[in-house]
mmCIF file with all atom_site columns, C-alpha atoms and ligand atoms in Angstrom:
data_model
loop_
_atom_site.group_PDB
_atom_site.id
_atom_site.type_symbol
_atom_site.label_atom_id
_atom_site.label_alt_id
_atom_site.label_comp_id
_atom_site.label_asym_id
_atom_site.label_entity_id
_atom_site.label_seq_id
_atom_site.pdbx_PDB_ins_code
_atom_site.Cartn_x
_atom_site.Cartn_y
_atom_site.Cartn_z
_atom_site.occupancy
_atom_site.B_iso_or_equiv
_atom_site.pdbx_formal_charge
_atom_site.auth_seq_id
_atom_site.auth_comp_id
_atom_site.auth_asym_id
_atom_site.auth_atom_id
_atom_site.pdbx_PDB_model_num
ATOM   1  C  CA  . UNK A 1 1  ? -6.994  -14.217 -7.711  1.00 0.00 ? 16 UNK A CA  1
ATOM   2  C  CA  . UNK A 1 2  ? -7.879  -16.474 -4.761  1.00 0.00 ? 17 UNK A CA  1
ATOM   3  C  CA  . UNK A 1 3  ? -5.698  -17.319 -2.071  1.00 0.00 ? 18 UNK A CA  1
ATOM   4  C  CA  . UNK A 1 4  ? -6.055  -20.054 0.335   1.00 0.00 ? 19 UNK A CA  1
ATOM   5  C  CA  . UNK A 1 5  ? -4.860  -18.596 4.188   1.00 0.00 ? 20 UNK A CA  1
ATOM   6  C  CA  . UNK A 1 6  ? -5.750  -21.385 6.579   1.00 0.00 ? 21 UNK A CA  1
ATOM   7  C  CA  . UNK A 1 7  ? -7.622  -20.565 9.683   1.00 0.00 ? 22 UNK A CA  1
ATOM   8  C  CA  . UNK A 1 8  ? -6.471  -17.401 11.784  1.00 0.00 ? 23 UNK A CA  1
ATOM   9  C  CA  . UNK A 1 9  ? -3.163  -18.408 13.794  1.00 0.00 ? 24 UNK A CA  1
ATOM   10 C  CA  . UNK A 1 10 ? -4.464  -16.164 16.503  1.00 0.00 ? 25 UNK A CA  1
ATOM   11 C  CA  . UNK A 1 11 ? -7.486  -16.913 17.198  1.00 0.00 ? 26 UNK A CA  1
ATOM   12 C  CA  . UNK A 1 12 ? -8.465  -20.319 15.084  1.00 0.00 ? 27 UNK A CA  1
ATOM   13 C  CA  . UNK A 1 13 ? -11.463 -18.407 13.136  1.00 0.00 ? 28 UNK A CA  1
ATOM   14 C  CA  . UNK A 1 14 ? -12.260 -18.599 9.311   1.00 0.00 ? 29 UNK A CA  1
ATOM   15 C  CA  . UNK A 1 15 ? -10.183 -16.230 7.350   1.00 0.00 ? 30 UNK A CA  1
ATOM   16 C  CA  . UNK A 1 16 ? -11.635 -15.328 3.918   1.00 0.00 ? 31 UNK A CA  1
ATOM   17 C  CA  . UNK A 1 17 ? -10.024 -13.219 1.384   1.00 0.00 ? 32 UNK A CA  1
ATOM   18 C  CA  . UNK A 1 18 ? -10.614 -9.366  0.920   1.00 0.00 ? 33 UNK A CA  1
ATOM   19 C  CA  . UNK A 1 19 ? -9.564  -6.695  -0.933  1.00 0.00 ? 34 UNK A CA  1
ATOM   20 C  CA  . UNK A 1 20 ? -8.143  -3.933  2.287   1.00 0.00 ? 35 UNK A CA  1
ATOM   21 C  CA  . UNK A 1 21 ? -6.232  -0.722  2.102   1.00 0.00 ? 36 UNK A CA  1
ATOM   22 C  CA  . UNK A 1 22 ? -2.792  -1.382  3.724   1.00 0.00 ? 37 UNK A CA  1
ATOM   23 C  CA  . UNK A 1 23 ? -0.683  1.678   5.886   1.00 0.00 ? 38 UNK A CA  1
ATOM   24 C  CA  . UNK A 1 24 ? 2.593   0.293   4.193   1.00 0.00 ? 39 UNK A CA  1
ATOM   25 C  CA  . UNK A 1 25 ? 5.922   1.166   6.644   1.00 0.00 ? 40 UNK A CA  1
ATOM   26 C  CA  . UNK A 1 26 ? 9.303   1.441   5.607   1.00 0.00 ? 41 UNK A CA  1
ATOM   27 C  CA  . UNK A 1 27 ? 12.056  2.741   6.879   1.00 0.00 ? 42 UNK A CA  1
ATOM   28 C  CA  . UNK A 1 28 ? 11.959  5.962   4.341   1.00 0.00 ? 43 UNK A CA  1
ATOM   29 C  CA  . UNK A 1 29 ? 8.174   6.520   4.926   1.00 0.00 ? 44 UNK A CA  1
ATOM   30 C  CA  . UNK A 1 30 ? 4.671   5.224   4.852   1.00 0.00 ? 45 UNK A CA  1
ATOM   31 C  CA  . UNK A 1 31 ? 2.764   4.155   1.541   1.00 0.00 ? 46 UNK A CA  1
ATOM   32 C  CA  . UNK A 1 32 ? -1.545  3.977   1.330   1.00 0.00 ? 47 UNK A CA  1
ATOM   33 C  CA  . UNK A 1 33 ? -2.196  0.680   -0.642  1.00 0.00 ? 48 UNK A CA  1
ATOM   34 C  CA  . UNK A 1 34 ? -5.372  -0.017  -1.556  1.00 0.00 ? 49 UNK A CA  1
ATOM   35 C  CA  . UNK A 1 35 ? -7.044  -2.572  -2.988  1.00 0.00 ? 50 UNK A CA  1
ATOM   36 C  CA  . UNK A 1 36 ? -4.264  -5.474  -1.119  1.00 0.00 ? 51 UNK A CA  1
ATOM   37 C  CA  . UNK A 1 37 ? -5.794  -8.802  -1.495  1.00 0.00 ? 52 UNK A CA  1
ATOM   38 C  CA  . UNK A 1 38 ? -5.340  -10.021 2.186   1.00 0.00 ? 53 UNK A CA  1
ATOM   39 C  CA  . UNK A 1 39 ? -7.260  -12.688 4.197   1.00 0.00 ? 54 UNK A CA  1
ATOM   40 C  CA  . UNK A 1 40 ? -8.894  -11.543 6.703   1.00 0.00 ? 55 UNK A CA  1
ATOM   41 C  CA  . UNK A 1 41 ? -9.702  -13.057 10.226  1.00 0.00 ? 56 UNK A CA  1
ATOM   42 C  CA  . UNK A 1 42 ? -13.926 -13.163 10.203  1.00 0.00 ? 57 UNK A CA  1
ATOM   43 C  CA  . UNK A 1 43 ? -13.286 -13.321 14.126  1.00 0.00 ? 58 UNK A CA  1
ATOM   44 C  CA  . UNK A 1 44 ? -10.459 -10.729 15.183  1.00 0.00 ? 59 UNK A CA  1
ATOM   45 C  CA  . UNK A 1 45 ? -9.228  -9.121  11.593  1.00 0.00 ? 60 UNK A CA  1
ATOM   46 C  CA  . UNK A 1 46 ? -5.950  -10.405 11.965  1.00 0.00 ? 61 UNK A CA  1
ATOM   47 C  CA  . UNK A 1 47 ? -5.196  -9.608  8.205   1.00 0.00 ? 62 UNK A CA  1
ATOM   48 C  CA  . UNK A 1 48 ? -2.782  -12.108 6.201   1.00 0.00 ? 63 UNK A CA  1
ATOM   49 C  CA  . UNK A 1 49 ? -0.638  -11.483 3.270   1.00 0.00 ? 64 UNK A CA  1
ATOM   50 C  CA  . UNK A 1 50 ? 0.396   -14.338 1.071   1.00 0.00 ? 65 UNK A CA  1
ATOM   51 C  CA  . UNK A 1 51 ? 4.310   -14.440 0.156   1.00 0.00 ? 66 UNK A CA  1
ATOM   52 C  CA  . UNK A 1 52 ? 3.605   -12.832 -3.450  1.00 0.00 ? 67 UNK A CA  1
ATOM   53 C  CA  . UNK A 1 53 ? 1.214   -9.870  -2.541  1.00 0.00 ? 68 UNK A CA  1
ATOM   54 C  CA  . UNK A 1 54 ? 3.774   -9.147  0.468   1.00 0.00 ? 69 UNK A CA  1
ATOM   55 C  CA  . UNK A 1 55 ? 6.592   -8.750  -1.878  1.00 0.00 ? 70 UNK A CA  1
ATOM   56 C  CA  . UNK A 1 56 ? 4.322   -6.703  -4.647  1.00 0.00 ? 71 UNK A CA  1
ATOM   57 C  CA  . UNK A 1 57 ? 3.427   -4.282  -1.838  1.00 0.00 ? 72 UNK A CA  1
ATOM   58 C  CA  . UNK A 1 58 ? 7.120   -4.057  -0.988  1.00 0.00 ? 73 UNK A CA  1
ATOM   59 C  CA  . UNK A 1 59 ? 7.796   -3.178  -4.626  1.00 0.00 ? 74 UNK A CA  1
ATOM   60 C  CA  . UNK A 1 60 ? 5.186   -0.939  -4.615  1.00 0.00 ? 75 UNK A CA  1
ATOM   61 C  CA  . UNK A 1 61 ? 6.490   0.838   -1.473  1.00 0.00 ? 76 UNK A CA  1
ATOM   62 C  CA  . UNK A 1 62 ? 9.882   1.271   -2.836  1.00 0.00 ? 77 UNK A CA  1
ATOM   63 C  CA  . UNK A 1 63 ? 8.505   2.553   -6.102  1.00 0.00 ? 78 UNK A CA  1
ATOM   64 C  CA  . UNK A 1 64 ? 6.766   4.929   -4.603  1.00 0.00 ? 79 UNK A CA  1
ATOM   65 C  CA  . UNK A 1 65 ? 9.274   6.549   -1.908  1.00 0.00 ? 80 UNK A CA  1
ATOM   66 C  CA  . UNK A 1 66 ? 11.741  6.709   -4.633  1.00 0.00 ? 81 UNK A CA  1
ATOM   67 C  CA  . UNK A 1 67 ? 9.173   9.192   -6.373  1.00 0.00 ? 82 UNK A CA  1
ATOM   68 C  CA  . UNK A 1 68 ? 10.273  11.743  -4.026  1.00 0.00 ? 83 UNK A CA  1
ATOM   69 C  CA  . UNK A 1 69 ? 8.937   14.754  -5.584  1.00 0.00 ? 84 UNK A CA  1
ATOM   70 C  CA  . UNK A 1 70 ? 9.534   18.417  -4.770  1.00 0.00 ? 85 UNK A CA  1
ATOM   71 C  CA  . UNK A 1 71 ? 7.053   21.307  -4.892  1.00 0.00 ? 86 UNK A CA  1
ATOM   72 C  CA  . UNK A 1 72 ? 8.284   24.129  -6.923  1.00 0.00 ? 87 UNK A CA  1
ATOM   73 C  CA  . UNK A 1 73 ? 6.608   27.141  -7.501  1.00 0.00 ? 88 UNK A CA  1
ATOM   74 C  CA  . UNK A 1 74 ? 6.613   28.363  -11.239 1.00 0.00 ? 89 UNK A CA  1
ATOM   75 C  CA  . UNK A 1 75 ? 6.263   31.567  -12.459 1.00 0.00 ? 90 UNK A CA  1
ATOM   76 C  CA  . UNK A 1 76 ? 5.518   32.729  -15.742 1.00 0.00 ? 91 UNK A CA  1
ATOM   77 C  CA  . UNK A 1 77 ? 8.425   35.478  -16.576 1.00 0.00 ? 92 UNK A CA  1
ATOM   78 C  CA  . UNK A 1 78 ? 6.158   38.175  -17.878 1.00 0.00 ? 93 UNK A CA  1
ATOM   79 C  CA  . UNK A 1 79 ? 6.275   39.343  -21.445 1.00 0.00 ? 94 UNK A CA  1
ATOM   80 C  CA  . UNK A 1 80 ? 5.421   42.941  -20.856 1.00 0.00 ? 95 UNK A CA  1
ATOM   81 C  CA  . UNK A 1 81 ? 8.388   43.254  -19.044 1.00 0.00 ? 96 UNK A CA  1
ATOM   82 C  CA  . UNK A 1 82 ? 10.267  46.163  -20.037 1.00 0.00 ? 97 UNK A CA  1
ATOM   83 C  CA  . UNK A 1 83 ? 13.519  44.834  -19.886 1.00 0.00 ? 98 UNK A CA  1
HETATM 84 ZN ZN1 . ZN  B 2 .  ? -8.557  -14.460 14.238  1.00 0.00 ? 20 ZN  B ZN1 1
#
């Protein structure tokens, strides 16, 4: 999917689209996206999100961080035991 961005608000330079890993904050925690279709500022990689991949990553956030999981140890009760 190609996205059309526009030149780069900040600094006027050609912003083509690439695929980037995004450090995705919330208020619960941070989320590692890769693979974020985002345009990207060829001059100062100002990095631009269209309206649907900005809510998809906020799905994906809140997907994740609801995955809370909990490391338990388990142990193997021991048949030999002479109980
Ligand atoms: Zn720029």
């Amino acid at each position: 999917m190609r996205h059309e961005y526009g030149n780069c608000s900040f600094c006027g330079g050609p912003v083509e689209e690439r695929l980037v890993s995004v450090d995705y904050r919330t208020k619960t925690g941070l989320v590692i996206i890769e693979n974020v279709p985002a345009g990207v500022c060829r001059q100062c990689g100002e990095q631009y999100y269209t309206a649907e991949v900005a809510k998809a990553m906020e799905k994906l956030a809140s997907e994740a961080l609801a995955k809370k999981t909990v490391t338990v140890p388990v142990y193997e009760f021991p048949a030999s035991a002479n109980l």
